[in-house]
C-alpha atoms as a PDB file:
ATOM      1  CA  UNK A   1       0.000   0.000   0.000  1.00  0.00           C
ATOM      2  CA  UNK A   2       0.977   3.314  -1.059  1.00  0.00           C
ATOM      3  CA  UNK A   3       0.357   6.481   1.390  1.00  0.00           C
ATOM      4  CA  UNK A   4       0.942   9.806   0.154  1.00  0.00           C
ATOM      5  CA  UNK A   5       0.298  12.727   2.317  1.00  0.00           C
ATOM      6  CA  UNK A   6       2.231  16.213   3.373  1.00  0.00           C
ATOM      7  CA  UNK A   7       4.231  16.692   6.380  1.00  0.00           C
ATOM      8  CA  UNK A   8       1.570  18.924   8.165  1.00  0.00           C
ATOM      9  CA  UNK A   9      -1.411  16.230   7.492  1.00  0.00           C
ATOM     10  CA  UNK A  10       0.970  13.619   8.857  1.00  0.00           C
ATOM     11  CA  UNK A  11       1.009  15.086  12.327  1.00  0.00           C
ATOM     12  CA  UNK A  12      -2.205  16.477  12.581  1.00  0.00           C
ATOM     13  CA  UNK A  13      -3.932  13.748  11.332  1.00  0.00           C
ATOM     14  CA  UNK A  14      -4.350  10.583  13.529  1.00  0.00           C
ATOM     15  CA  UNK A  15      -4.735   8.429  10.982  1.00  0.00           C
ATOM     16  CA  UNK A  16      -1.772   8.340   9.623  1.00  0.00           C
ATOM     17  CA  UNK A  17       0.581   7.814  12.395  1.00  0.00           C
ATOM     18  CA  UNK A  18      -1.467   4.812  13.840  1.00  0.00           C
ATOM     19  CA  UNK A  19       0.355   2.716  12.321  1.00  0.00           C
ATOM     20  CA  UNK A  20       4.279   2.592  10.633  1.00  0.00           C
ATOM     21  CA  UNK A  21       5.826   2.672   7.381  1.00  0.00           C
ATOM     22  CA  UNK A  22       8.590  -0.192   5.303  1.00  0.00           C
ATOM     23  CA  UNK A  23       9.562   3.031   3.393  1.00  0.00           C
ATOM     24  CA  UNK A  24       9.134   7.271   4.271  1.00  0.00           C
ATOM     25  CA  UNK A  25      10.256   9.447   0.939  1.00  0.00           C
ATOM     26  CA  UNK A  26      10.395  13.144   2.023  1.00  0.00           C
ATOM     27  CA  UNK A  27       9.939  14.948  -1.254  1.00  0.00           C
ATOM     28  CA  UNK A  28      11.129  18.965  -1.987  1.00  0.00           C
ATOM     29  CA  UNK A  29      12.371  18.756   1.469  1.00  0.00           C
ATOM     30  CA  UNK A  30      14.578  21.576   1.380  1.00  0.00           C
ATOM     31  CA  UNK A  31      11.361  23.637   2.524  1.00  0.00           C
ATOM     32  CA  UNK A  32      11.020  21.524   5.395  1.00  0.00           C
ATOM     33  CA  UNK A  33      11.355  22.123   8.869  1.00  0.00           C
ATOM     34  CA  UNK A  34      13.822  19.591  10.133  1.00  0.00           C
ATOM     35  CA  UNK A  35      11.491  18.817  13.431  1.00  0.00           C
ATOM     36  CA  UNK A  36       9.174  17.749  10.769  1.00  0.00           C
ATOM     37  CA  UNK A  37      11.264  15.539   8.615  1.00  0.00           C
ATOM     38  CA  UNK A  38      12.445  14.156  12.266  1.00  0.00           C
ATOM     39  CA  UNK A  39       8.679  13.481  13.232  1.00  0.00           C
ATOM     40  CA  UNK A  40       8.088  12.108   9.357  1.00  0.00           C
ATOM     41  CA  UNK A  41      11.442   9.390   9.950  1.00  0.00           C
ATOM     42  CA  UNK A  42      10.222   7.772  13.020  1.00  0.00           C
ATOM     43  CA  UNK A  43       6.998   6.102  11.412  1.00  0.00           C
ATOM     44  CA  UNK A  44       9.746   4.126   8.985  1.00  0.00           C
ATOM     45  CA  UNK A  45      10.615   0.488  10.058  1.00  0.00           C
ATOM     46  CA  UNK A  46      13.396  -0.034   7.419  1.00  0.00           C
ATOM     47  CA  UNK A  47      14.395   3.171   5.623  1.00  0.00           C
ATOM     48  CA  UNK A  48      13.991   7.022   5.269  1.00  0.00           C
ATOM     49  CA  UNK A  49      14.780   8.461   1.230  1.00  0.00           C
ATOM     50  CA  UNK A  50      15.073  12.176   1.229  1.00  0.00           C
ATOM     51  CA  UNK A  51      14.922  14.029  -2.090  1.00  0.00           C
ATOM     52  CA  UNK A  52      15.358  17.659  -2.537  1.00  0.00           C
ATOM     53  CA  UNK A  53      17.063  20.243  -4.247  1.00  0.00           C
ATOM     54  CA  UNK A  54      19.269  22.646  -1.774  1.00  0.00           C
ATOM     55  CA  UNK A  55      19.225  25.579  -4.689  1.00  0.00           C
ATOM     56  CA  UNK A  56      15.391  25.991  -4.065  1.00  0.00           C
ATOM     57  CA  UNK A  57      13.325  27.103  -1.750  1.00  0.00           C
ATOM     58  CA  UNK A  58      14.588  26.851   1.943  1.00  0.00           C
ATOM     59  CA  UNK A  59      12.780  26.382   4.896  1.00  0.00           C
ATOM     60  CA  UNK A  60      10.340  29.442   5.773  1.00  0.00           C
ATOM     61  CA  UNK A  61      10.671  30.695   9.384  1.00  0.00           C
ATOM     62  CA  UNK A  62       9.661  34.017  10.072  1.00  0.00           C
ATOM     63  CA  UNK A  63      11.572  34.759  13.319  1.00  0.00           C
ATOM     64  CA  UNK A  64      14.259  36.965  13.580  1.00  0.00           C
ATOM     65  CA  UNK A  65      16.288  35.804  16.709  1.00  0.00           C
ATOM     66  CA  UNK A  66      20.046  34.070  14.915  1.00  0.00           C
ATOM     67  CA  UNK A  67      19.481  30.944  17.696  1.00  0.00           C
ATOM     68  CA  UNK A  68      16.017  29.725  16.178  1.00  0.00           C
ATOM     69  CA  UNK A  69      16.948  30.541  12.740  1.00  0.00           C
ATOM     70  CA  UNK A  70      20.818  28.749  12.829  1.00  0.00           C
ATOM     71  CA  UNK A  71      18.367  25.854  13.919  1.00  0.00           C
ATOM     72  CA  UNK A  72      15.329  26.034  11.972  1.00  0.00           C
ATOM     73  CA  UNK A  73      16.271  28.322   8.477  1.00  0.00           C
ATOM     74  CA  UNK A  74      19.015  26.009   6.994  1.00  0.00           C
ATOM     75  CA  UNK A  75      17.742  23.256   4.901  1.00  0.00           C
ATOM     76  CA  UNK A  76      18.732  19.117   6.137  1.00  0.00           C
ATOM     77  CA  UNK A  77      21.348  18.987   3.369  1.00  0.00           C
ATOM     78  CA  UNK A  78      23.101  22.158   4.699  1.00  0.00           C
ATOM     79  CA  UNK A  79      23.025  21.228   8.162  1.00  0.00           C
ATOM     80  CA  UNK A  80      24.365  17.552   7.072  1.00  0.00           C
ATOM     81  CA  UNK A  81      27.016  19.560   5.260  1.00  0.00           C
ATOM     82  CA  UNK A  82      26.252  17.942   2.189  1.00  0.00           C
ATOM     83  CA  UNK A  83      24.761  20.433   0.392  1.00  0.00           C
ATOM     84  CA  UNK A  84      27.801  20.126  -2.764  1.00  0.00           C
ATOM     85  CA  UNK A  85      26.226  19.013  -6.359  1.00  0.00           C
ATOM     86  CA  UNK A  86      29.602  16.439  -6.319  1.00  0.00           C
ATOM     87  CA  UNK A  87      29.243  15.403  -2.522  1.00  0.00           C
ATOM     88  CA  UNK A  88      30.018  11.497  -2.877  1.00  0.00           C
ATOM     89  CA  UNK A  89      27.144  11.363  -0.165  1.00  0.00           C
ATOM     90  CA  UNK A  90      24.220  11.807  -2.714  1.00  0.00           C
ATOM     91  CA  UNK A  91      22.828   9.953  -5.052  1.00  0.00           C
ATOM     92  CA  UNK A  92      22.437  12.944  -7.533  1.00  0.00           C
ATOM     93  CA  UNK A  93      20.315  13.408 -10.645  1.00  0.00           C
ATOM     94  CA  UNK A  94      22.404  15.237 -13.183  1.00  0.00           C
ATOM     95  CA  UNK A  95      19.860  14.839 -16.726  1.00  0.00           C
ATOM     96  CA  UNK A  96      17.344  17.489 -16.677  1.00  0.00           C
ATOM     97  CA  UNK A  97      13.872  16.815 -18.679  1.00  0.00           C
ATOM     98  CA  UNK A  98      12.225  19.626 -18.226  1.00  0.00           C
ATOM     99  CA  UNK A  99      13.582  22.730 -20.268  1.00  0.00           C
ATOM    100  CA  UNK A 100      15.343  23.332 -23.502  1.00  0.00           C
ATOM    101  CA  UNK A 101      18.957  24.156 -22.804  1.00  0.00           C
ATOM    102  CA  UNK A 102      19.451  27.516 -22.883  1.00  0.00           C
ATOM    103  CA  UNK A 103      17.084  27.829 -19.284  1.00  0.00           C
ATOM    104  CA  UNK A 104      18.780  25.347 -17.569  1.00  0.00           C
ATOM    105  CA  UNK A 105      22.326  26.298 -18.495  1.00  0.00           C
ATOM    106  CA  UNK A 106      21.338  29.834 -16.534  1.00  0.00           C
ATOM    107  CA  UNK A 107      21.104  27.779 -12.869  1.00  0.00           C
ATOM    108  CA  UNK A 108      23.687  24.657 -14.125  1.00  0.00           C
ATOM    109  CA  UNK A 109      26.358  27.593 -14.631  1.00  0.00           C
ATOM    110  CA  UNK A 110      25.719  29.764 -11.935  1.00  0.00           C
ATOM    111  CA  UNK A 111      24.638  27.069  -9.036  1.00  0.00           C
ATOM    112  CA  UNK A 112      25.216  23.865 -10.083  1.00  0.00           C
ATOM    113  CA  UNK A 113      29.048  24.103 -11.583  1.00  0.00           C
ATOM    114  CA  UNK A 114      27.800  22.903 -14.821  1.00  0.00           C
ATOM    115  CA  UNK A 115      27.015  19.262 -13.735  1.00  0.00           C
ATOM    116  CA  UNK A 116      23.704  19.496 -15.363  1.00  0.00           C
ATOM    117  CA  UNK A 117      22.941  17.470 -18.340  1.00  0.00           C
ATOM    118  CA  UNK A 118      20.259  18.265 -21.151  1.00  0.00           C
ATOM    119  CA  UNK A 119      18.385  15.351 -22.448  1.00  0.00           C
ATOM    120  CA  UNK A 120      16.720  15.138 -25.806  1.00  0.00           C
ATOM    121  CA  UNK A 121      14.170  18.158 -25.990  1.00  0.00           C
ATOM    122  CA  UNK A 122      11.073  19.003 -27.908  1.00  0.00           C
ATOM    123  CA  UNK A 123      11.455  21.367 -31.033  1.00  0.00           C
ATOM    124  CA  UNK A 124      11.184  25.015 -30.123  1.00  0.00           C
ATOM    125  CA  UNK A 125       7.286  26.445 -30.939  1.00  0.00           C
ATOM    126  CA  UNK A 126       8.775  29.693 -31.877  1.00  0.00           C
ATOM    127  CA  UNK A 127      11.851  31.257 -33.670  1.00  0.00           C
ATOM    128  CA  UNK A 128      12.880  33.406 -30.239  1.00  0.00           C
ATOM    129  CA  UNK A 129      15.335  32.415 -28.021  1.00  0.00           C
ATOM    130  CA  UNK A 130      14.528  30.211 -24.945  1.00  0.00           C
ATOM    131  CA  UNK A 131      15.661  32.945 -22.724  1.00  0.00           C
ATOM    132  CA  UNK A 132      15.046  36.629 -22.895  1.00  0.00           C
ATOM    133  CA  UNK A 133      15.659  39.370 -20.556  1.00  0.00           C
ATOM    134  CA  UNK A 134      13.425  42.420 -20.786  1.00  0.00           C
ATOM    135  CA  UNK A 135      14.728  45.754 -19.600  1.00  0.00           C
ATOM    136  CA  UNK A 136      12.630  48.391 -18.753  1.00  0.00           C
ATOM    137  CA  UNK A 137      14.788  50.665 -16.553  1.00  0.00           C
ATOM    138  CA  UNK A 138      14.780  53.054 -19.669  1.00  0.00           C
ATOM    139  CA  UNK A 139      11.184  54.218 -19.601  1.00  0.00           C
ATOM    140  CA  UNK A 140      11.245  54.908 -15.493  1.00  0.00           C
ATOM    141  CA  UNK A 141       8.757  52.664 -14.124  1.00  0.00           C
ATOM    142  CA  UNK A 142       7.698  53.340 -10.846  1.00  0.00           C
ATOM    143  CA  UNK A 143       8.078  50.535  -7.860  1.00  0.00           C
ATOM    144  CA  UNK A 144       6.231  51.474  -4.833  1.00  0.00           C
ATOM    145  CA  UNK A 145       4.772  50.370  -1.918  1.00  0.00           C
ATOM    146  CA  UNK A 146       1.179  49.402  -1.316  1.00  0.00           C
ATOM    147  CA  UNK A 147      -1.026  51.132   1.369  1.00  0.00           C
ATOM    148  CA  UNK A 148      -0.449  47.573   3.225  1.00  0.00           C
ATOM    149  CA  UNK A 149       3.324  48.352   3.575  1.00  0.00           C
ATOM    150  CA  UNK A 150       4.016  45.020   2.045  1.00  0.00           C
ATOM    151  CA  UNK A 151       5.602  44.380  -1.070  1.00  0.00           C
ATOM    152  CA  UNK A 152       5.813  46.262  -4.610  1.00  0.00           C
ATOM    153  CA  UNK A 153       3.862  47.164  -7.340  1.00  0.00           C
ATOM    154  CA  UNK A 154       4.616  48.068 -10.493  1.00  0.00           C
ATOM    155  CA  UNK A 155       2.581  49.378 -13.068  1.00  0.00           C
ATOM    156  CA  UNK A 156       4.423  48.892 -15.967  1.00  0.00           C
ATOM    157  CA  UNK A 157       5.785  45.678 -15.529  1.00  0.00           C
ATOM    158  CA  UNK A 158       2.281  44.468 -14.735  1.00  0.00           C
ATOM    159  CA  UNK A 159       1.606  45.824 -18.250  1.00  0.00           C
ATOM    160  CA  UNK A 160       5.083  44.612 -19.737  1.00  0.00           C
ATOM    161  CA  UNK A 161       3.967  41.203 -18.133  1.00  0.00           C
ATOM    162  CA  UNK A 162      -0.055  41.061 -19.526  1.00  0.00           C
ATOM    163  CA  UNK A 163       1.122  41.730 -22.977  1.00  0.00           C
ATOM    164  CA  UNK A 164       3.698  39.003 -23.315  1.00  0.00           C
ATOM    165  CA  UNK A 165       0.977  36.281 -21.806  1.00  0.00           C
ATOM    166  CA  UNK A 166      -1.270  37.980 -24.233  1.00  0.00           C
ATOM    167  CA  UNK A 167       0.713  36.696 -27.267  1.00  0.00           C
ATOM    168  CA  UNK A 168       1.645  32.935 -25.797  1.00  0.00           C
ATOM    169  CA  UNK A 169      -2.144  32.577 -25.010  1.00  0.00           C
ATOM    170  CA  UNK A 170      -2.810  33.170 -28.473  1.00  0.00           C
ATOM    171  CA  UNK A 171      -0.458  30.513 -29.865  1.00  0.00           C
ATOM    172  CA  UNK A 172      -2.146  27.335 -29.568  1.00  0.00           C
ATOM    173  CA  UNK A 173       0.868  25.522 -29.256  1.00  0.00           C
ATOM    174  CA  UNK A 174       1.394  26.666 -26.055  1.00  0.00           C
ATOM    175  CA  UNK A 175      -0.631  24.805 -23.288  1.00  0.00           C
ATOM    176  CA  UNK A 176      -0.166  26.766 -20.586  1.00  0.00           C
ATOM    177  CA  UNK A 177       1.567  29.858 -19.508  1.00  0.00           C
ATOM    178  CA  UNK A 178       2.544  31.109 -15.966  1.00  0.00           C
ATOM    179  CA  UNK A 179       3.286  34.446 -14.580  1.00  0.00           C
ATOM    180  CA  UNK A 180       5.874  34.952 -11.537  1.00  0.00           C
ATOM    181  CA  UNK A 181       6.923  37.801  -9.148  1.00  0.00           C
ATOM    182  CA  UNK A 182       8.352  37.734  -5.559  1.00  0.00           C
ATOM    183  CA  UNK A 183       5.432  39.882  -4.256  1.00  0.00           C
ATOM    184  CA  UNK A 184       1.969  38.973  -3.497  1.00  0.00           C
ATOM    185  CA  UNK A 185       0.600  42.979  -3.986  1.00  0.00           C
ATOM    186  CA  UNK A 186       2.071  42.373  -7.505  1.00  0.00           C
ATOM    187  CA  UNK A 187       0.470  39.226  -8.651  1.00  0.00           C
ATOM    188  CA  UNK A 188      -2.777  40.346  -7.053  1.00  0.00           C
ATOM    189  CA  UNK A 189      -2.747  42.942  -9.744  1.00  0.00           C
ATOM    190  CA  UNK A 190      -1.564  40.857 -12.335  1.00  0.00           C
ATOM    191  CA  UNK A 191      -4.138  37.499 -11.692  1.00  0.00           C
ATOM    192  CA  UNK A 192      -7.176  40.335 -11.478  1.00  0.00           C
ATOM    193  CA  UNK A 193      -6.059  41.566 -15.364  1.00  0.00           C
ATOM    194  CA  UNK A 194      -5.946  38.574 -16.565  1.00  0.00           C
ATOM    195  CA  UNK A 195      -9.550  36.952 -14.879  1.00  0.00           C
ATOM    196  CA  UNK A 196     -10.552  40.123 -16.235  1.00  0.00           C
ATOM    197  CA  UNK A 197      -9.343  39.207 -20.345  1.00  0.00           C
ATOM    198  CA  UNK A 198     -10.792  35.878 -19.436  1.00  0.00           C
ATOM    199  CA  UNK A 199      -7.071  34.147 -19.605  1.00  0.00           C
ATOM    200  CA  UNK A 200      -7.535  31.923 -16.368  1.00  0.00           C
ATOM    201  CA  UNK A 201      -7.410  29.091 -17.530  1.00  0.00           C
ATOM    202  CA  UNK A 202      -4.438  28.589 -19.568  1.00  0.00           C
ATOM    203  CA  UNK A 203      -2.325  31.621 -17.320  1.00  0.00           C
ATOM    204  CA  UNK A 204      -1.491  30.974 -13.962  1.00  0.00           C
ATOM    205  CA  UNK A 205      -0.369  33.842 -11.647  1.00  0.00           C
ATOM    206  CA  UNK A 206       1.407  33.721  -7.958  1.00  0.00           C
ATOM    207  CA  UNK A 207       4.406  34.302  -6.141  1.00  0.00           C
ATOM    208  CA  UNK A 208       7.903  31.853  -6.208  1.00  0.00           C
ATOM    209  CA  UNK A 209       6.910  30.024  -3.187  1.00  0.00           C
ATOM    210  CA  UNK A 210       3.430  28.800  -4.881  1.00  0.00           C
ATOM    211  CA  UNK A 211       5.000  27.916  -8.761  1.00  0.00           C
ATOM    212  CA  UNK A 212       7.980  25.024  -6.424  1.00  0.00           C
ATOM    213  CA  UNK A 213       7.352  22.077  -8.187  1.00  0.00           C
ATOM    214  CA  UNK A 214       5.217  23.362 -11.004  1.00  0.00           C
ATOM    215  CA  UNK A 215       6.051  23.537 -14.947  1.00  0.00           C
ATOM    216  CA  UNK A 216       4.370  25.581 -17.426  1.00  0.00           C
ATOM    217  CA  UNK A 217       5.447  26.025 -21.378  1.00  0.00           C
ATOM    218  CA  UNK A 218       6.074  29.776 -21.136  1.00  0.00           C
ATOM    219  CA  UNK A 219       7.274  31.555 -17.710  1.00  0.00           C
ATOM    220  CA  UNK A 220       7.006  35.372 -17.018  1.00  0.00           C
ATOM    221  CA  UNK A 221       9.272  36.495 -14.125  1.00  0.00           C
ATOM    222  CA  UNK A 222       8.390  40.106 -12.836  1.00  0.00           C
ATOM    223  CA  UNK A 223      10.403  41.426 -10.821  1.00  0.00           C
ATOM    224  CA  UNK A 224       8.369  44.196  -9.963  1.00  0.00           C
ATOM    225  CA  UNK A 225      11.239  46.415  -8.444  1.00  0.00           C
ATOM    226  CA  UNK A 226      12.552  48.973 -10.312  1.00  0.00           C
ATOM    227  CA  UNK A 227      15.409  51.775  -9.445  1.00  0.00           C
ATOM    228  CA  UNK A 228      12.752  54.976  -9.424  1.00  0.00           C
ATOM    229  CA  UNK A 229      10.960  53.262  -6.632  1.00  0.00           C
ATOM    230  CA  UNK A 230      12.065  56.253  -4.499  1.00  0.00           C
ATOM    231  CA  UNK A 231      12.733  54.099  -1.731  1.00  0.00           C
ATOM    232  CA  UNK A 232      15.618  52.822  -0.349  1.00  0.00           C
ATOM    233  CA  UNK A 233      14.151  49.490   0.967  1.00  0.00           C
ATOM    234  CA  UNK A 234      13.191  49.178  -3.196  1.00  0.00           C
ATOM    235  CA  UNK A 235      14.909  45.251  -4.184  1.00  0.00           C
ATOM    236  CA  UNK A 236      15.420  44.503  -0.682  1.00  0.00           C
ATOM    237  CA  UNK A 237      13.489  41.301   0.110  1.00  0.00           C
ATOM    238  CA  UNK A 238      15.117  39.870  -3.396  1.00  0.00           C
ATOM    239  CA  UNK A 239      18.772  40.489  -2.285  1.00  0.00           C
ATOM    240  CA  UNK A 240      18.689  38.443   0.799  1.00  0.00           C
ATOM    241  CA  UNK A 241      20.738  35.292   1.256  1.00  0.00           C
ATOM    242  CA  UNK A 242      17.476  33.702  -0.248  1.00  0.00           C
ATOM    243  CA  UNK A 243      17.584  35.250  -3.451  1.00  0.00           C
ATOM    244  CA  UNK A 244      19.509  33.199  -5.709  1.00  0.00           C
ATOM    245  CA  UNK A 245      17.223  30.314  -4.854  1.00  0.00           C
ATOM    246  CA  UNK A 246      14.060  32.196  -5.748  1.00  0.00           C
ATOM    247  CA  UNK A 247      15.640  32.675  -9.206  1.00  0.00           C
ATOM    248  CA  UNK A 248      16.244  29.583  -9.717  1.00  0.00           C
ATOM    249  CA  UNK A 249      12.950  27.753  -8.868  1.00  0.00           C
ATOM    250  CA  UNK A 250      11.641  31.054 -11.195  1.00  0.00           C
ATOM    251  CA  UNK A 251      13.543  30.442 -14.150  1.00  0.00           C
ATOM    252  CA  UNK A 252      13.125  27.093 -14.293  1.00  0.00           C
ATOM    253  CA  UNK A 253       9.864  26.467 -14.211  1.00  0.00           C
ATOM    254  CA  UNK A 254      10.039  26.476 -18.076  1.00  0.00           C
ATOM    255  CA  UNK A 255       9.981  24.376 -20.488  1.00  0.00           C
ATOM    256  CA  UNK A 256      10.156  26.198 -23.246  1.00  0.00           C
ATOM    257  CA  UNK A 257      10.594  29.933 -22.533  1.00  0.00           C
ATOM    258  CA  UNK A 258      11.756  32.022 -19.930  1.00  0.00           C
ATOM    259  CA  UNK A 259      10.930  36.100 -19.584  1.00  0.00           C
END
């Protein structure tokens, strides 16, 4: 018999820890807490598999205090001081399946010291390149902070960001499209526009932490920040320690084109 459940139903849910397990796999358990992955390993009678990626997402804990975040913020792999692509200690997977080349070469270069391999991939649906970076410093958008005090918005990515799911939902090639950004006052704006053009179903909108784990054909990454923000907080909450792993589960979320 096969069980499959999350971490949080395993513990609150009765159920499930009546009785113990041959085999516990912890999936994407860099996000988890390691009194959780403890509390997952005791209900296995003859072996715990852990699978993960230590460039994504780590562990959310919103405390401040160094003591409870030195315990709780660093992922199982880091505090096993194994978190090395070529650590002899993991069994690692080095053939990606997922995205054309030119995506995945962005994280295998800068993360993963190029042990990444690209398997056979599907034939491009357009003449662009896989990758392309949009500037749009030169026209001054604005970055500012909602009434909540949380987050950014900006206007003219949000526009800069429609547009370009606009002309992926009209290819039929393309199954299904999602749209990115770090901040939640951001892709409120950006899911209401596109409900609103009736896009919903093929577009999918929300923040780093929600697209772990998901693929989509064409990914739109909005940063939302901008340099006239006329803040100095503005970028911020993306140039923490945590940073290069939101990137990463961002960018590769593609399998055929990043923005």
């Amino acid at each position: 018999m096969i069980v499959g459940t999350t971490l949080t139903m395993l513990y609150s849910k009765p159920i499930l820890t009546e009785r113990s397990y041959d085999v516990v796999i912890i999936d994407e358990v860099t996000m988890a807490l390691q009194p959780m992955i403890f509390f997952a390993a005791l209900y296995a009678r003859k072996k715990v598999v852990v699978v993960g990626d230590f460039f994504q997402i780590q562990p959310i804990v919103l405390s401040k205090d160094p003591s409870v975040r030195a315990r709780l913020a660093n992922n199982i792999f880091k505090v096993n001081q194994i978190d090395h692509p070529n650590n002899p200690s993991l069994s690692t997977l080095r053939i990606q399946r997922r995205m054309k080349a030119p995506i995945s070469e962005i994280s295998n270069q800068t993360l993963y010291e190029g042990i990444l391999q690209n398997d056979q991939l599907k034939a491009k649906l357009t003449s662009e390149p896989a990758v392309s970076f949009y500037n749009t410093n030169q026209f001054h958008p604005l970055s500012i902070i909602p009434s909540s005090g949380k987050g950014r918005i900006n206007l003219y990515n949000v526009l800069v960001a429609v547009l370009l799911a606009q002309k992926y939902f009209r290819n039929s090639e393309v199954s299904d499209i999602g749209i990115i950004s770090p901040y939640r006052a951001q892709v409120k704006i950006i899911g209401e526009i596109i409900r609103d053009l009736g896009m919903e179903d093929k577009v999918m909108v929300s923040t780093v932490h929600k697209f772990q784990g998901i693929e989509k054909d064409v990914i739109i990454f909005d940063i939302a920040d901008a340099e006239h923000g006329g803040d100095s907080n503005i970028g911020l909450p993306i140039k923490n320690e945590e940073a290069p792993y939101l990137f990463n589960v961002a960018f590769t979320r593609a399998k055929t084109n990043s923005f």
